[in-house]
Amino acid sequence: MLRSFDFILIGVMTATAVVTYTIKHKAELKLEEVHRLESEIKLERDTIDLLKADWALLTQPNRLHRLINVYQSELDLVPTAPTQLAMPKELPMPKSQLPQPETTIEQLIAGVDPEVRAAIRGVDKAKATKAASTVPVPLPRAARSIDVISTGSVED
């Protein structure tokens, strides 16, 4: 009886050793995955820091002032007036919320509706007077490079 009990104990010890080794192996795999994820996180943080440094370099006031001076004749840049700023509720509604017109395109083309005919005459009259445009139009850019600042790159 002692001999069969020994074999049972040896089997239990072997099974316990196999289970222990399996758990240890899974824990080591998880630890490797944690180290890999930590290195990826460090790489992403380094990339973010590099991009922040690039952004700080590109948005330096003296650099922007120099670019403004170079491209002033082409862009006609002026300071933003306080009246040009709008709140989101002041913006026009999206296209999907616009009311549908009561006249069809065929009626507009034919000019059947008297209001449409009056509007077309008003448009023709406005085209005939041809008011001067107040919107500045940029001139074509010259082939010169003012921005010669070299910055770091995220990719190697």
C-alpha positions as a Markdown table, in Angstrom:
| # | Residue | x | y | z |
|---|---|---|---|---|
| 1 | Met | 0.0 | 0.0 | 0.0 |
| 2 | Leu | 2.8 | 2.3 | 0.7 |
| 3 | Arg | 4.2 | 1.8 | -2.8 |
| 4 | Ser | 0.9 | 2.9 | -4.5 |
| 5 | Phe | 0.7 | 5.9 | -2.2 |
| 6 | Asp | 4.2 | 6.9 | -3.2 |
| 7 | Phe | 3.3 | 6.8 | -6.9 |
| 8 | Ile | 0.2 | 8.9 | -6.2 |
| 9 | Leu | 2.4 | 11.5 | -4.4 |
| 10 | Ile | 4.9 | 11.5 | -7.2 |
| 11 | Gly | 2.1 | 12.1 | -9.7 |
| 12 | Val | 0.7 | 14.9 | -7.6 |
| 13 | Met | 4.1 | 16.5 | -7.3 |
| 14 | Thr | 4.7 | 16.2 | -11.0 |
| 15 | Ala | 1.3 | 17.8 | -11.8 |
| 16 | Thr | 2.0 | 20.6 | -9.3 |
| 17 | Ala | 5.4 | 21.2 | -10.9 |
| 18 | Val | 3.9 | 21.4 | -14.4 |
| 19 | Val | 1.2 | 23.8 | -13.2 |
| 20 | Thr | 3.7 | 25.9 | -11.4 |
| 21 | Tyr | 6.0 | 26.0 | -14.5 |
| 22 | Thr | 3.0 | 26.9 | -16.7 |
| 23 | Ile | 2.0 | 29.8 | -14.4 |
| 24 | Lys | 5.6 | 31.0 | -14.2 |
| 25 | His | 5.9 | 30.9 | -18.0 |
| 26 | Lys | 2.6 | 32.9 | -18.5 |
| 27 | Ala | 3.8 | 35.5 | -16.0 |
| 28 | Glu | 7.1 | 35.9 | -17.8 |
| 29 | Leu | 5.2 | 36.4 | -21.1 |
| 30 | Lys | 3.0 | 39.0 | -19.5 |
| 31 | Leu | 6.0 | 40.8 | -18.1 |
| 32 | Glu | 7.6 | 40.9 | -21.5 |
| 33 | Glu | 4.4 | 42.4 | -22.9 |
| 34 | Val | 4.4 | 45.0 | -20.1 |
| 35 | His | 8.0 | 45.9 | -21.0 |
| 36 | Arg | 7.1 | 46.2 | -24.7 |
| 37 | Leu | 4.1 | 48.4 | -24.0 |
| 38 | Glu | 6.2 | 50.6 | -21.7 |
| 39 | Ser | 8.7 | 51.1 | -24.4 |
| 40 | Glu | 6.0 | 51.9 | -26.9 |
| 41 | Ile | 4.5 | 54.5 | -24.4 |
| 42 | Lys | 8.0 | 56.0 | -24.0 |
| 43 | Leu | 8.4 | 56.3 | -27.7 |
| 44 | Glu | 5.0 | 58.0 | -28.1 |
| 45 | Arg | 5.8 | 60.4 | -25.3 |
| 46 | Asp | 9.2 | 61.2 | -26.9 |
| 47 | Thr | 7.4 | 61.8 | -30.2 |
| 48 | Ile | 4.9 | 64.1 | -28.5 |
| 49 | Asp | 7.7 | 66.0 | -26.8 |
| 50 | Leu | 9.5 | 66.4 | -30.2 |
| 51 | Leu | 6.3 | 67.6 | -31.9 |
| 52 | Lys | 5.7 | 70.1 | -29.1 |
| 53 | Ala | 9.2 | 71.4 | -29.6 |
| 54 | Asp | 8.7 | 71.6 | -33.3 |
| 55 | Trp | 5.4 | 73.5 | -32.8 |
| 56 | Ala | 7.1 | 75.9 | -30.3 |
| 57 | Leu | 9.9 | 76.5 | -32.9 |
| 58 | Leu | 7.4 | 77.1 | -35.7 |
| 59 | Thr | 5.2 | 79.5 | -33.7 |
| 60 | Gln | 7.9 | 81.7 | -32.4 |
| 61 | Pro | 6.7 | 85.3 | -32.6 |
| 62 | Asn | 9.9 | 86.6 | -34.2 |
| 63 | Arg | 9.8 | 83.9 | -36.9 |
| 64 | Leu | 6.1 | 84.7 | -37.6 |
| 65 | His | 6.8 | 88.4 | -37.7 |
| 66 | Arg | 9.6 | 87.8 | -40.3 |
| 67 | Leu | 7.3 | 85.7 | -42.4 |
| 68 | Ile | 4.6 | 88.4 | -42.2 |
| 69 | Asn | 7.1 | 91.0 | -43.4 |
| 70 | Val | 8.2 | 88.8 | -46.3 |
| 71 | Tyr | 4.7 | 87.9 | -47.5 |
| 72 | Gln | 2.9 | 91.2 | -46.6 |
| 73 | Ser | 2.7 | 92.3 | -50.2 |
| 74 | Glu | 1.2 | 89.0 | -51.3 |
| 75 | Leu | -1.2 | 88.3 | -48.5 |
| 76 | Asp | -2.2 | 91.9 | -47.3 |
| 77 | Leu | -2.5 | 90.6 | -43.7 |
| 78 | Val | -4.2 | 92.9 | -41.3 |
| 79 | Pro | -5.0 | 92.4 | -37.6 |
| 80 | Thr | -8.3 | 90.7 | -36.8 |
| 81 | Ala | -11.0 | 93.2 | -35.9 |
| 82 | Pro | -13.1 | 92.3 | -32.9 |
| 83 | Thr | -16.2 | 92.4 | -35.0 |
| 84 | Gln | -14.9 | 89.5 | -37.2 |
| 85 | Leu | -15.1 | 87.0 | -34.3 |
| 86 | Ala | -18.3 | 85.1 | -34.0 |
| 87 | Met | -19.8 | 82.7 | -31.5 |
| 88 | Pro | -20.9 | 79.3 | -32.7 |
| 89 | Lys | -24.6 | 80.2 | -32.2 |
| 90 | Glu | -24.1 | 83.2 | -34.6 |
| 91 | Leu | -23.0 | 81.0 | -37.5 |
| 92 | Pro | -25.5 | 80.0 | -40.2 |
| 93 | Met | -27.4 | 76.8 | -39.9 |
| 94 | Pro | -26.1 | 73.6 | -41.5 |
| 95 | Lys | -27.3 | 72.8 | -45.1 |
| 96 | Ser | -29.4 | 69.9 | -43.8 |
| 97 | Gln | -31.5 | 72.2 | -41.6 |
| 98 | Leu | -32.1 | 74.8 | -44.4 |
| 99 | Pro | -35.8 | 75.1 | -45.4 |
| 100 | Gln | -36.6 | 73.7 | -48.9 |
| 101 | Pro | -37.5 | 76.3 | -51.5 |
| 102 | Glu | -41.1 | 76.5 | -52.7 |
| 103 | Thr | -40.1 | 77.0 | -56.4 |
| 104 | Thr | -38.5 | 74.3 | -58.4 |
| 105 | Ile | -35.4 | 74.7 | -60.6 |
| 106 | Glu | -37.6 | 74.4 | -63.7 |
| 107 | Gln | -39.7 | 77.4 | -62.5 |
| 108 | Leu | -36.5 | 79.4 | -61.9 |
| 109 | Ile | -35.1 | 78.7 | -65.3 |
| 110 | Ala | -38.4 | 79.5 | -67.0 |
| 111 | Gly | -38.9 | 82.6 | -64.9 |
| 112 | Val | -42.6 | 81.8 | -64.3 |
| 113 | Asp | -43.0 | 83.3 | -60.9 |
| 114 | Pro | -43.1 | 87.2 | -60.9 |
| 115 | Glu | -40.9 | 87.3 | -57.7 |
| 116 | Val | -38.3 | 85.2 | -59.5 |
| 117 | Arg | -38.4 | 87.5 | -62.6 |
| 118 | Ala | -38.0 | 90.5 | -60.3 |
| 119 | Ala | -35.1 | 88.8 | -58.6 |
| 120 | Ile | -33.4 | 88.0 | -61.9 |
| 121 | Arg | -33.8 | 91.6 | -63.1 |
| 122 | Gly | -32.3 | 92.7 | -59.8 |
| 123 | Val | -29.3 | 90.4 | -60.3 |
| 124 | Asp | -28.9 | 91.6 | -63.9 |
| 125 | Lys | -29.0 | 95.2 | -62.7 |
| 126 | Ala | -26.4 | 94.5 | -60.0 |
| 127 | Lys | -24.1 | 92.9 | -62.6 |
| 128 | Ala | -24.5 | 95.9 | -64.8 |
| 129 | Thr | -23.4 | 98.3 | -62.0 |
| 130 | Lys | -20.4 | 96.0 | -61.1 |
| 131 | Ala | -19.4 | 97.3 | -57.7 |
| 132 | Ala | -15.7 | 97.2 | -56.7 |
| 133 | Ser | -14.7 | 94.1 | -54.8 |
| 134 | Thr | -13.6 | 94.7 | -51.2 |
| 135 | Val | -12.2 | 91.2 | -50.8 |
| 136 | Pro | -8.4 | 91.2 | -51.2 |
| 137 | Val | -7.1 | 88.7 | -53.7 |
| 138 | Pro | -3.6 | 87.3 | -53.0 |
| 139 | Leu | -1.0 | 87.7 | -55.7 |
| 140 | Pro | 0.9 | 84.6 | -57.0 |
| 141 | Arg | 3.8 | 83.6 | -54.8 |
| 142 | Ala | 7.4 | 84.2 | -55.9 |
| 143 | Ala | 9.7 | 81.2 | -55.9 |
| 144 | Arg | 11.7 | 82.2 | -52.8 |
| 145 | Ser | 12.1 | 80.4 | -49.5 |
| 146 | Ile | 12.2 | 82.4 | -46.3 |
| 147 | Asp | 11.6 | 79.5 | -43.9 |
| 148 | Val | 15.0 | 77.8 | -43.7 |
| 149 | Ile | 14.6 | 76.6 | -40.1 |
| 150 | Ser | 15.4 | 72.9 | -39.9 |
| 151 | Thr | 13.4 | 71.0 | -37.3 |
| 152 | Gly | 13.6 | 67.4 | -36.0 |
| 153 | Ser | 11.6 | 64.6 | -37.5 |
| 154 | Val | 9.5 | 62.0 | -35.9 |
| 155 | Glu | 10.6 | 59.3 | -38.3 |
| 156 | Asp | 14.2 | 58.3 | -38.6 |
